[in-house]
Short mmCIF file of C-alpha atoms and ligand atoms in Angstrom, two decimals:
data_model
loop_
_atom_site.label_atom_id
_atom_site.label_comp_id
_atom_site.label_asym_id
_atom_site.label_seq_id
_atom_site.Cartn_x
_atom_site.Cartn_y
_atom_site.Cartn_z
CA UNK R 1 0.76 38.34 -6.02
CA UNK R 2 -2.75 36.98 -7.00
CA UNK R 3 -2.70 33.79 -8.03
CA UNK R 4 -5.01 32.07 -10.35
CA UNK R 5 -7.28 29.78 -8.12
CA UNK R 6 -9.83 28.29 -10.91
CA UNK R 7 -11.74 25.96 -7.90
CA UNK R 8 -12.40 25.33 -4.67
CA UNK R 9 -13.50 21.93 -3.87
CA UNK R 10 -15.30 21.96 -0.38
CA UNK R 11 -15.30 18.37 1.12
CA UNK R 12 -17.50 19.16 4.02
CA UNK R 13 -21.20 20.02 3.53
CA UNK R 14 -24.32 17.55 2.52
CA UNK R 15 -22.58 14.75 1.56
CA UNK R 16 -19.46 12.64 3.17
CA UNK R 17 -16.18 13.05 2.25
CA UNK R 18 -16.54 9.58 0.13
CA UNK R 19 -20.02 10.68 -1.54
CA UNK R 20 -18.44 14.08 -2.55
CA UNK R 21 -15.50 12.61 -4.28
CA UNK R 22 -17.41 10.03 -5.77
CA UNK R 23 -19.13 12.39 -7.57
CA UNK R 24 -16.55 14.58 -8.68
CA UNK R 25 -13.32 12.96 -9.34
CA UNK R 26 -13.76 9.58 -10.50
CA UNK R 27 -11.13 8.50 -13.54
CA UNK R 28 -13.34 6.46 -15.98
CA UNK R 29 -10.33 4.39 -17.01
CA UNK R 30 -9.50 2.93 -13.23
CA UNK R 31 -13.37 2.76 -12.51
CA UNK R 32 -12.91 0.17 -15.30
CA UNK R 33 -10.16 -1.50 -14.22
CA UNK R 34 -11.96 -1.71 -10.42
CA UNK R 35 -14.74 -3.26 -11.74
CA UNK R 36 -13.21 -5.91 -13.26
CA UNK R 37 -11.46 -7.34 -10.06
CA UNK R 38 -13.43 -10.78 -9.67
CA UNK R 39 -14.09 -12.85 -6.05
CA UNK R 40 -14.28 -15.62 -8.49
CA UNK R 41 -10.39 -15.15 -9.71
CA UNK R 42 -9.24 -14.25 -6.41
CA UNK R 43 -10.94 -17.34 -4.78
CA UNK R 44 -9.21 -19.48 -7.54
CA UNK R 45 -5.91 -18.43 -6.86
CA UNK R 46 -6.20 -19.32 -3.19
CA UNK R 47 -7.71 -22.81 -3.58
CA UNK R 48 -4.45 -23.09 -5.96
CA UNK R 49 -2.18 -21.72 -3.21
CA UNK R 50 -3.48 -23.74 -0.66
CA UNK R 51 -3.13 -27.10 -3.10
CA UNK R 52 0.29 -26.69 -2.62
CA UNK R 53 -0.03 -28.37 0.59
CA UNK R 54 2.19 -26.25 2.54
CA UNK R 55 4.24 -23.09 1.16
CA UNK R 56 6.37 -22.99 3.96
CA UNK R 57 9.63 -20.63 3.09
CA UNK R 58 11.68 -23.79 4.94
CA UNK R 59 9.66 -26.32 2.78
CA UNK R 60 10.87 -28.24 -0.83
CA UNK R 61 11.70 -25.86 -3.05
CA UNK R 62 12.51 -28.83 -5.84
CA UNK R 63 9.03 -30.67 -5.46
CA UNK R 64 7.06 -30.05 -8.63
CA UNK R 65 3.85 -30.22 -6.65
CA UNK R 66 4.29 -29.73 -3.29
CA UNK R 67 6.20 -26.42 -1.03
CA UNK R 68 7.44 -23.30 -1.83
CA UNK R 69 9.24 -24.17 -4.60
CA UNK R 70 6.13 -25.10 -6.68
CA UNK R 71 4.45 -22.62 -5.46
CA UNK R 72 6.56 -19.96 -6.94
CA UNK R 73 6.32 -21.51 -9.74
CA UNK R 74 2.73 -21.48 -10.19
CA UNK R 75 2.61 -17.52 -9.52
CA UNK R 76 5.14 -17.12 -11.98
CA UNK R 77 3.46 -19.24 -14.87
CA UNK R 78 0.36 -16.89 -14.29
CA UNK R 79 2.30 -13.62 -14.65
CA UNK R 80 3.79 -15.14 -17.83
CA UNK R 81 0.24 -15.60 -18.70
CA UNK R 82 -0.63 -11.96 -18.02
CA UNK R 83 2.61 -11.17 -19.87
CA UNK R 84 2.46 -12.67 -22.72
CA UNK R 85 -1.01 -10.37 -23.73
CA UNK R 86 0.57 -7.19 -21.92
CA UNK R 87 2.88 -7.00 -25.67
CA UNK R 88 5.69 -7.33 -23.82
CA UNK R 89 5.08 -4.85 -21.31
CA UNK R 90 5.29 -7.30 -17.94
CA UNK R 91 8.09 -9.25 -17.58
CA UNK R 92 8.40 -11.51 -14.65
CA UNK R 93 11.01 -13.60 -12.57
CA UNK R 94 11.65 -16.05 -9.36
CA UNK R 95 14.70 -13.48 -8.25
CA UNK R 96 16.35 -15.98 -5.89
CA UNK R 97 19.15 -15.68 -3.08
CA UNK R 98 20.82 -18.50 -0.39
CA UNK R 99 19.90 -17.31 2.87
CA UNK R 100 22.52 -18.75 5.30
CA UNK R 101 20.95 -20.75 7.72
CA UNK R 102 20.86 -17.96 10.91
CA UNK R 103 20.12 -20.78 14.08
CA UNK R 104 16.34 -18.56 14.45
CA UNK R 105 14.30 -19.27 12.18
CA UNK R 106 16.38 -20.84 9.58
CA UNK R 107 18.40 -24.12 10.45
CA UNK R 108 19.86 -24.77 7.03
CA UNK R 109 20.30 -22.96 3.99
CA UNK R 110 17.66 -22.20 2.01
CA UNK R 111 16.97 -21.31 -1.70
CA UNK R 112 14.91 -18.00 -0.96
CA UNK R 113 12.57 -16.85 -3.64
CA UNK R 114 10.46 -13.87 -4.33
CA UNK R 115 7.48 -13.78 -7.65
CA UNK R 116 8.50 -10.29 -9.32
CA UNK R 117 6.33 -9.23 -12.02
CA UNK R 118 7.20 -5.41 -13.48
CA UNK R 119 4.51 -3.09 -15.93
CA UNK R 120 7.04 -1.03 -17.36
CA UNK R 121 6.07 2.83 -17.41
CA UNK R 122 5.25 3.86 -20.79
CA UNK R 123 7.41 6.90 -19.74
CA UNK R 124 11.36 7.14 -20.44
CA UNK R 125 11.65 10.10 -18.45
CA UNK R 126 9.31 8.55 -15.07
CA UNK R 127 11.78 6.65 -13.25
CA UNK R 128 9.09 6.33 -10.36
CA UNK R 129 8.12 2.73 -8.94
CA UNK R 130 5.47 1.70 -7.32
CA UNK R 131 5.14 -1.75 -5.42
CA UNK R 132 2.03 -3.80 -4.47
CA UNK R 133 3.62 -6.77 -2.02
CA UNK R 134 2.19 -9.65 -0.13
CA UNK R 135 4.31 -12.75 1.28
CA UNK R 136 3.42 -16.04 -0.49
CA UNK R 137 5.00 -18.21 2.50
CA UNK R 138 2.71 -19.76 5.33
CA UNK R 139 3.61 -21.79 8.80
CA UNK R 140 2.41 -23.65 10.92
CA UNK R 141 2.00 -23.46 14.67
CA UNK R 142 6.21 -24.45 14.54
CA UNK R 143 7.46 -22.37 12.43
CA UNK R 144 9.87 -24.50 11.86
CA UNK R 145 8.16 -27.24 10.17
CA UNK R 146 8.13 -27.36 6.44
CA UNK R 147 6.54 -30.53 5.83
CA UNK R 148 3.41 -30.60 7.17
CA UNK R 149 -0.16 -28.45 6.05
CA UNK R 150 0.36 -24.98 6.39
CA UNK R 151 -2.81 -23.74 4.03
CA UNK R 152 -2.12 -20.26 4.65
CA UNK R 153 -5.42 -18.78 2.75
CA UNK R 154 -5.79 -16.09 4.15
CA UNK R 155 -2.11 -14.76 5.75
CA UNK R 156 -1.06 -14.25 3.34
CA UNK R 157 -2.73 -16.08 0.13
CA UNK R 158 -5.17 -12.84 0.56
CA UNK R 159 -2.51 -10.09 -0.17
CA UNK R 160 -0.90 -12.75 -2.53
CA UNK R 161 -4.25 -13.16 -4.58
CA UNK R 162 -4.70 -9.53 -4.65
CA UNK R 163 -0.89 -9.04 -6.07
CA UNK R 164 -2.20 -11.28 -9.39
CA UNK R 165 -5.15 -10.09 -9.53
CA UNK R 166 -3.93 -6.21 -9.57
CA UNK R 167 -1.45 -7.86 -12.30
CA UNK R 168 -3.74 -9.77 -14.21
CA UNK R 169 -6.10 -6.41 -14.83
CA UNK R 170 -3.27 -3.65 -14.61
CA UNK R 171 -0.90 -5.84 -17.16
CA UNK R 172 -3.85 -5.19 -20.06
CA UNK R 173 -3.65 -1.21 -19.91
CA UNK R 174 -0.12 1.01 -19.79
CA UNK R 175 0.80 3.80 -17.19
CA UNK R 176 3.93 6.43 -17.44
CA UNK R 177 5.54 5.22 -14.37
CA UNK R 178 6.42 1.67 -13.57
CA UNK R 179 4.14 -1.06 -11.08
CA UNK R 180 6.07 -4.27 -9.70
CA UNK R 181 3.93 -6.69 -8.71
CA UNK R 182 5.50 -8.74 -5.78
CA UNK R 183 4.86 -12.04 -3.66
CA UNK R 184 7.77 -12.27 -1.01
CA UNK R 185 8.83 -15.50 0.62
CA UNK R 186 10.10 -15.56 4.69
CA UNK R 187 7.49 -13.35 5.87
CA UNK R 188 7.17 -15.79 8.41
CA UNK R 189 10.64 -16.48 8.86
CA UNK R 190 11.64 -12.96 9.65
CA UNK R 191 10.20 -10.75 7.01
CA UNK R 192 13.91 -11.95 5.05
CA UNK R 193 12.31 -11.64 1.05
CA UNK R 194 10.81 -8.29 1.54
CA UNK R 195 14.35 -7.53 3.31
CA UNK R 196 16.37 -8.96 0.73
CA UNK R 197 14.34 -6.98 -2.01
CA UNK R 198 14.13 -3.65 -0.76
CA UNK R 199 18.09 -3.79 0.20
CA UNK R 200 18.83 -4.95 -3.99
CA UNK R 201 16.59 -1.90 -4.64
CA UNK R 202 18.13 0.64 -2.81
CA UNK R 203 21.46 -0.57 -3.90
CA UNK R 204 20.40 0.23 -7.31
CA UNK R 205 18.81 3.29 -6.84
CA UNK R 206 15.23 2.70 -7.79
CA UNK R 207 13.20 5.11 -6.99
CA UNK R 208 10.47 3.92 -5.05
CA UNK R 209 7.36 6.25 -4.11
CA UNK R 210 5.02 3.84 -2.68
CA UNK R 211 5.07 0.43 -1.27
CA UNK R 212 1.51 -0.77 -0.28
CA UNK R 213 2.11 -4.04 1.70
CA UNK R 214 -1.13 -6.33 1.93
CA UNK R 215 -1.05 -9.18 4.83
CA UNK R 216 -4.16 -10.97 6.21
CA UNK R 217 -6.74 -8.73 3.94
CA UNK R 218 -9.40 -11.52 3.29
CA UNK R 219 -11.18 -11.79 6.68
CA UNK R 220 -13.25 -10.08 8.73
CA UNK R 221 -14.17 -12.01 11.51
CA UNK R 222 -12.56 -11.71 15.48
CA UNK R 223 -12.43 -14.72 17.62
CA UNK R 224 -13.37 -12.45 20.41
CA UNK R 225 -16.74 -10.77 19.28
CA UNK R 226 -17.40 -12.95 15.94
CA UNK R 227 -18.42 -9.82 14.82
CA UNK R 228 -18.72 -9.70 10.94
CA UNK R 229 -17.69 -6.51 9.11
CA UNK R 230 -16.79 -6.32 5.29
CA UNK R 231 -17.01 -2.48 4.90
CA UNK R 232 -13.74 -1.49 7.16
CA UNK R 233 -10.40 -2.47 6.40
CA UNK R 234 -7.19 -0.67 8.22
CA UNK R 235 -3.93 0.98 6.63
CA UNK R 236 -1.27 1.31 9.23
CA UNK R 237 1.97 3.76 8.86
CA UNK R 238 4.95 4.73 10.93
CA UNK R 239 4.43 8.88 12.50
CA UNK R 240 8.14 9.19 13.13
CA UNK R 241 10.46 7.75 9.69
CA UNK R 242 13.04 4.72 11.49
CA UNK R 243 15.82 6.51 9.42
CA UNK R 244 16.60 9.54 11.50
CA UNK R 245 19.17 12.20 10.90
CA UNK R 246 18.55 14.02 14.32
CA UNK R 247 17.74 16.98 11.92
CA UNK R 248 14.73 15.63 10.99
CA UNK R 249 12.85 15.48 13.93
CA UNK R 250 13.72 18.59 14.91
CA UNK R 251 12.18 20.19 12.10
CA UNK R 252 8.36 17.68 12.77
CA UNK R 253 9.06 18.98 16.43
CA UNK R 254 9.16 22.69 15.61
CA UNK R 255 6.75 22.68 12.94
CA UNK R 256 4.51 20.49 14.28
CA UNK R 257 4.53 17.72 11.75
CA UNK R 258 4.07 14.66 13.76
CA UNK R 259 1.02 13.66 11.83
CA UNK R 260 2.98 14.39 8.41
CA UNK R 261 5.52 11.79 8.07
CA UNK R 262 5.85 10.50 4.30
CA UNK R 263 4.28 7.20 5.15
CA UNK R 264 1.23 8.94 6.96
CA UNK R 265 0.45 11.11 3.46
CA UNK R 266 0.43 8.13 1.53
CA UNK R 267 -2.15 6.70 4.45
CA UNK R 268 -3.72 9.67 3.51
CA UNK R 269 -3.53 8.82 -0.07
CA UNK R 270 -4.79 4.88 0.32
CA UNK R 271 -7.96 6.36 2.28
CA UNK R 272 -9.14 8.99 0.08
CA UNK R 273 -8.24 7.08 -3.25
CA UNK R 274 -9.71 3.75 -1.98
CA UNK R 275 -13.14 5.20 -0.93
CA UNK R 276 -12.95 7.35 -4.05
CA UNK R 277 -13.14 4.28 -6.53
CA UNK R 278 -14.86 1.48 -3.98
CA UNK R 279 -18.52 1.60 -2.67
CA UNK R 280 -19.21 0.48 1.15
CA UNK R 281 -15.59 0.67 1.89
CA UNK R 282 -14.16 2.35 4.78
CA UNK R 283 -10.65 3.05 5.24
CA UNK R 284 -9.50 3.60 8.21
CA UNK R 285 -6.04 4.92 9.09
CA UNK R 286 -3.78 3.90 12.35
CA UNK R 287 -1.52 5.46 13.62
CA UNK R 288 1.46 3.05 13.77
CA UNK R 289 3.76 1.20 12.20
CA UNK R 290 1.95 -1.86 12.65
CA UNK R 291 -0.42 -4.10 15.05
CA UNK R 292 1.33 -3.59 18.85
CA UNK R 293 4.68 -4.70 18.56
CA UNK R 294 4.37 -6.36 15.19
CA UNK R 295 5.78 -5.91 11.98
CA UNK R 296 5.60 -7.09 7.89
CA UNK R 297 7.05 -6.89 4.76
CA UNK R 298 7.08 -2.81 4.37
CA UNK R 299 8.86 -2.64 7.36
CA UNK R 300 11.81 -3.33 5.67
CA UNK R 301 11.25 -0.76 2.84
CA UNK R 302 10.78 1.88 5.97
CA UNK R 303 13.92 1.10 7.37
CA UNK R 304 16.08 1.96 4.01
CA UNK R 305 13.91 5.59 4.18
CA UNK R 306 11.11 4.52 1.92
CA UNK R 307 7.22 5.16 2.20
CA UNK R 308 5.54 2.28 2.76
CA UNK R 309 2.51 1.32 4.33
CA UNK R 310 0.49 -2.20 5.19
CA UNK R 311 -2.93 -3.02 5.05
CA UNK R 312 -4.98 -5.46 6.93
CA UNK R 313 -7.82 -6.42 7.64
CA UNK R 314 -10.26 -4.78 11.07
CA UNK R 315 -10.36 -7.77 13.22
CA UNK R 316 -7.93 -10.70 12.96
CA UNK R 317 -9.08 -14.22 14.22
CA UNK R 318 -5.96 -15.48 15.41
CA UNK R 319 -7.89 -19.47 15.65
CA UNK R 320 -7.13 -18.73 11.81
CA UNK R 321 -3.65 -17.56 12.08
CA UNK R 322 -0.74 -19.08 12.89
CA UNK R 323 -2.35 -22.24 13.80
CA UNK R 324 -1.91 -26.30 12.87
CA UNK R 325 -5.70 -27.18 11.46
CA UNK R 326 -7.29 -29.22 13.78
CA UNK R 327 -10.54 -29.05 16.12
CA UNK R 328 -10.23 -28.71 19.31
CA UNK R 329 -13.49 -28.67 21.86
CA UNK R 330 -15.44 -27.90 19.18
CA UNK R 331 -13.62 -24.88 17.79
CA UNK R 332 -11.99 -25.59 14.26
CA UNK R 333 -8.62 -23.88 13.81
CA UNK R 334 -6.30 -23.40 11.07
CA UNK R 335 -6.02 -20.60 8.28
CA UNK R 336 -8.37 -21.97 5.85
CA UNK R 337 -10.70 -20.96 2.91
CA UNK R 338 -13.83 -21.68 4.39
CA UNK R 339 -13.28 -18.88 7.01
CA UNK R 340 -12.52 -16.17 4.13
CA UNK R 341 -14.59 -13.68 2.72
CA UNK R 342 -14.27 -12.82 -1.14
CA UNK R 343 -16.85 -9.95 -1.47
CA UNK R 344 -14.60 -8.48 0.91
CA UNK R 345 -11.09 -9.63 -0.47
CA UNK R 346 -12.86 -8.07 -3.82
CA UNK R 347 -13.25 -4.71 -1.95
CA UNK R 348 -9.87 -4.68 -0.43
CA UNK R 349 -8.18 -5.86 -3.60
CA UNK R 350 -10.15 -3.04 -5.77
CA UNK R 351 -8.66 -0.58 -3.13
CA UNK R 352 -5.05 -1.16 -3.89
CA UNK R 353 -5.77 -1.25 -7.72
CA UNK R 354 -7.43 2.04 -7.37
CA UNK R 355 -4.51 3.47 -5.41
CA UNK R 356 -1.56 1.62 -7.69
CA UNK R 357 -3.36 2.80 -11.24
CA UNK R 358 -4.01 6.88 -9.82
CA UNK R 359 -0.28 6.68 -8.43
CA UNK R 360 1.09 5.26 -11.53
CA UNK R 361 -0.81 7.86 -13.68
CA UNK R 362 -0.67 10.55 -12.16
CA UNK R 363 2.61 13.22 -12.83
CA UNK R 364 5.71 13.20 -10.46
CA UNK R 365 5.55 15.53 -7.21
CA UNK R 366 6.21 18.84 -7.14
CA UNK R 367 9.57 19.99 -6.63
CA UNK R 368 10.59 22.25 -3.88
CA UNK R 369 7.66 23.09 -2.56
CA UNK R 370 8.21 26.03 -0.26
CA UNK R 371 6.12 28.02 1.88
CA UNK R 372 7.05 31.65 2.31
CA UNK R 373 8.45 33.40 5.40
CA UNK R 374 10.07 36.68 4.61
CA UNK R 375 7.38 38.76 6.68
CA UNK R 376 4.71 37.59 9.12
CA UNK R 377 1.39 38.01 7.99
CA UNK R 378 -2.06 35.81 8.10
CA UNK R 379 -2.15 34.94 4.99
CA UNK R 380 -0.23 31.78 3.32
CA UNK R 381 2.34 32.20 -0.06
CA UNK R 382 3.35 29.03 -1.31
CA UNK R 383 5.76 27.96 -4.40
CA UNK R 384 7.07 24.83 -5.83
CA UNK R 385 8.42 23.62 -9.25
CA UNK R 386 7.31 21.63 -12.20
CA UNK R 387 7.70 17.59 -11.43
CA UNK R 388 10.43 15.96 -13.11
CA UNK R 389 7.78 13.92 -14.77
CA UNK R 390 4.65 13.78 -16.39
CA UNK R 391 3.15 17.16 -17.67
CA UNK R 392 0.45 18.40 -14.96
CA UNK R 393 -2.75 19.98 -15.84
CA UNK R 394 -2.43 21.67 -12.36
CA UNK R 395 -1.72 21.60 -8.92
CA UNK R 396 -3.96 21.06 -5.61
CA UNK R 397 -3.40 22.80 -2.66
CA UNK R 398 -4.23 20.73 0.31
CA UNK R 399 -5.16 22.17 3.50
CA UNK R 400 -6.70 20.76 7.22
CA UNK R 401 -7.18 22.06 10.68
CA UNK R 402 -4.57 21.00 12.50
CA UNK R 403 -5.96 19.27 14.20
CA UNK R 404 -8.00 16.70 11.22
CA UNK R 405 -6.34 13.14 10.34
CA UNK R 406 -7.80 13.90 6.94
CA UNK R 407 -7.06 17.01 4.02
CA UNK R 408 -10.69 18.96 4.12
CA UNK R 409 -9.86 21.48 1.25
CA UNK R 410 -8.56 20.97 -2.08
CA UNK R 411 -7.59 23.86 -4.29
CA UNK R 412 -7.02 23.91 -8.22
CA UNK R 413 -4.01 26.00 -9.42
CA UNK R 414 -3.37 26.47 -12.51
CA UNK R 415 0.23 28.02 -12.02
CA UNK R 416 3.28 27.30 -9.88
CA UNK R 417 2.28 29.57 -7.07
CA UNK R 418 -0.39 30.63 -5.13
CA UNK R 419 -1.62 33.08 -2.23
CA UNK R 420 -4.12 31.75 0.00
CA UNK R 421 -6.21 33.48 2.69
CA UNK R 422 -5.31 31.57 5.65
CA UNK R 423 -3.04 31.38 8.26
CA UNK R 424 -0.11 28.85 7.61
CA UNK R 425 -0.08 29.19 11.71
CA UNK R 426 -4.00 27.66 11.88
CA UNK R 427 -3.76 25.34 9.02
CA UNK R 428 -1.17 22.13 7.59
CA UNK R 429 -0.91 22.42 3.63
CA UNK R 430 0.38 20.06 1.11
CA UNK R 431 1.15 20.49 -2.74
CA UNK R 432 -0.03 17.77 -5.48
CA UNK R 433 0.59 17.70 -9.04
CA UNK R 434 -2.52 16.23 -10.92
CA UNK R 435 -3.01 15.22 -14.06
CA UNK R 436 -5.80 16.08 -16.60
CA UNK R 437 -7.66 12.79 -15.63
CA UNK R 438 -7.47 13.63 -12.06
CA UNK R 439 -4.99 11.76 -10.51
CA UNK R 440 -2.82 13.26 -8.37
CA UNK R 441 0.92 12.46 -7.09
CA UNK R 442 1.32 11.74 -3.56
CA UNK R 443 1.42 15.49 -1.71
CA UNK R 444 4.73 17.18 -0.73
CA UNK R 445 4.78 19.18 2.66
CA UNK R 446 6.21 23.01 2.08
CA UNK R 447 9.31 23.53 4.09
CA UNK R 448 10.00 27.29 4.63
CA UNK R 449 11.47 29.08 1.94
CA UNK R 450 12.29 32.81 1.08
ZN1 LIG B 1 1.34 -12.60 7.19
#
């Protein structure tokens, strides 16, 4: 029953969890790719955005230089850009639908229109997804007006800017699975392109493993405290999945999983990977599905059963969100450039590229991963099968106190099994595949097995 175990990785000790896996694991190919994400480009695509003069989703959708409409546009032309030296690779599209006029938030029909640009895996046999989003709409103060400024720099031209960008550098190098690059319209009108999309996707079956949502990302600066901090940036994800069989949470109950949820591991994921491949980055995981009461465009995707997660920035400044620009005693509102910061937009954009490129590399999951219960004993068997993609160098065994929000040992297999000296009643474990580069699948909790 011994198992080959060729290394133990300990992440506590001298150095912090980030230092440690600096040193050890970084993939020379995305450390590339990382560096070349430029405040210059992303700052370029946001003055563009904000040209537009408003990008209302209820705004002109036929004006060639002002709404929505041209808006989309633009995005598009760039992906074509990025296309055209990608040999054929990315292919991208305004995928457009009539949303009825609903008497909320839209009063008349409207051409609805979301920016899809898709890296096809290199890979016949990956049908895996992945999908970086962020909502190219804005609004004013009414949401309901689409004809005056709405400049909407920073919620959401931020996660918009860092969609191209990820495209622009990720188009230029090829990956076994497949990335769609995505900038949704009706965020503001009721999170209906992000709604429309992931219900076309799970009508066709695709098989999405990741959704990283990024809304208001290019800021760090509360109204309250006007305290200033580029090296934190949050990734929120739902404990308890929306879709429910009953089943399900009986099993989290009994075995504890609360903290386990699909969503929460790719948290997990977004937190190690990001500080991994980005210096004076922090980042730091809550525990919901969103800000209090709030939602966003992976909301949607977590509804149909899909993992999905959003990221935003520490401290909002809501005189920059949401707001007409004017100035008012003094104060200057409105969501403007001026108030953004690109260093940190750099950092935060250089996260999801870091996360998107290991994902998209690395093999599929394990299959049934099972953790043995025929006798009781203190020690831990687990099992699991090959992925149905990719060709893994190994496997990592992941294991925390139960008690830690983070995995604090990882353990090289070689094999399909292994026998661990612990307690599977003192300890949560999860099973990665990884590749020979390093990059490793999103882990798969063990369900008990004989
Ligand atoms: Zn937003």
């Amino acid at each position: 029953m011994t198992k080959r175990i060729a290394l133990v990785v300990l992440l506590a000790g001298g150095l912090s969890r980030a230092q440690a896996q600096t040193t050890i694991l970084r993939d020379p190919e995305i450390a590339g790719m990382v560096k070349e994400v430029n405040p210059d480009s992303l700052r370029s695509y946001i003055k563009t955005m904000v040209a537009f003069g408003t990008r209302s989703t209820v705004s002109s959708t036929t004006d060639k230089k002002r709404g929505i409409g041209a808006a989309r546009n633009w995005v598009l032309s760039k992906f074509n850009e990025w296309a055209a030296a990608s040999g054929g690779r990315l292919t991208a599209v305004v995928d457009t639908t009539t949303y009825a006029a609903d008497g909320r938030r839209v009063r008349s029909n409207i051409n609805l229109g979301n920016v899809v640009a898709t890296l096809k895996g290199t890979d016949p046999n990956d049908n895996r997804i992945f999908i970086i989003s962020g909502h190219l709409d804005s609004r004013r103060t009414d949401v309901l007006d689409g004809t005056n400024d709405a400049p909407g720099a920073n919620d959401d031209g931020s996660g918009s800017a860092a969609v191209m960008e990820c495209a622009r550098i990720m188009s230029k190098h090829s990956f076994p699975a497949t990335i769609v690059f995505v900038t949704v319209s009706g965020e503001e009108q009721g999170l209906l392109g992000s709604t429309y999309m992931a219900k076309k996707a799970k009508a066709a079956g695709w098989n999405i493993e990741a959704v990283l949502n990024n809304d208001i990302m290019g800021s760090n600066n509360s109204n309250e405290t006007n305290v200033i901090d580029n090296t934190r940036v949050r990734v929120f994800s739902e404990g308890l999945p929306y879709v429910d069989t009953g089943r399900l949470a009986e099993r989290v109950r009994q075995m504890g999983l609360e903290n386990d949820s699909k969503s929460r591991q790719l948290a997990r994921y977004v937190k190690e990977t990001g500080e991994r491949y980005v210096d004076n980055l922090q980042v730091v995981m809550i525990y919901r599905p969103d800000r209090f009461l709030r939602g966003g465009d992976h909301s949607p995707y977590q509804n149909l059963g899909y993992t999905a997660v959003r990221i935003t920035e520490m401290n909002e400044n809501f005189n920059h969100q949401h707001q007409d620009v004017r100035t008012d005693k003094g104060v200057v509102y409105g969501d403007l450039e001026e108030f953004m910061d690109f260093e940190y937009l750099r950092k935060n954009t250089a996260m999801n590229l870091a996360n998107l490129a290991n994902l998209a590399k690395s093999p599929g999951m394990p299959q049934d991963v099972r953790v043995e219960v025929r006798n009781l004993t203190n020690s831990t068997q687990l099992s699991w099968k090959a992925p149905a993609a990719g060709s893994p160098k190994g496997y990592y065994i992941l294991m925390r106190e139960t008690t830690s929000p983070v995995w604090e040992k990882k353990i090289i297999v070689g094999g399909t099994e292994a026998s661990l000296p612990y307690s599977k009643d003192n300890y949560f474990f999860g099973v990665q595949s990884v590749s020979a580069a390093g990059n490793e699948s999103l882990p798969v909790v063990p369900v008990p097995g004989r």
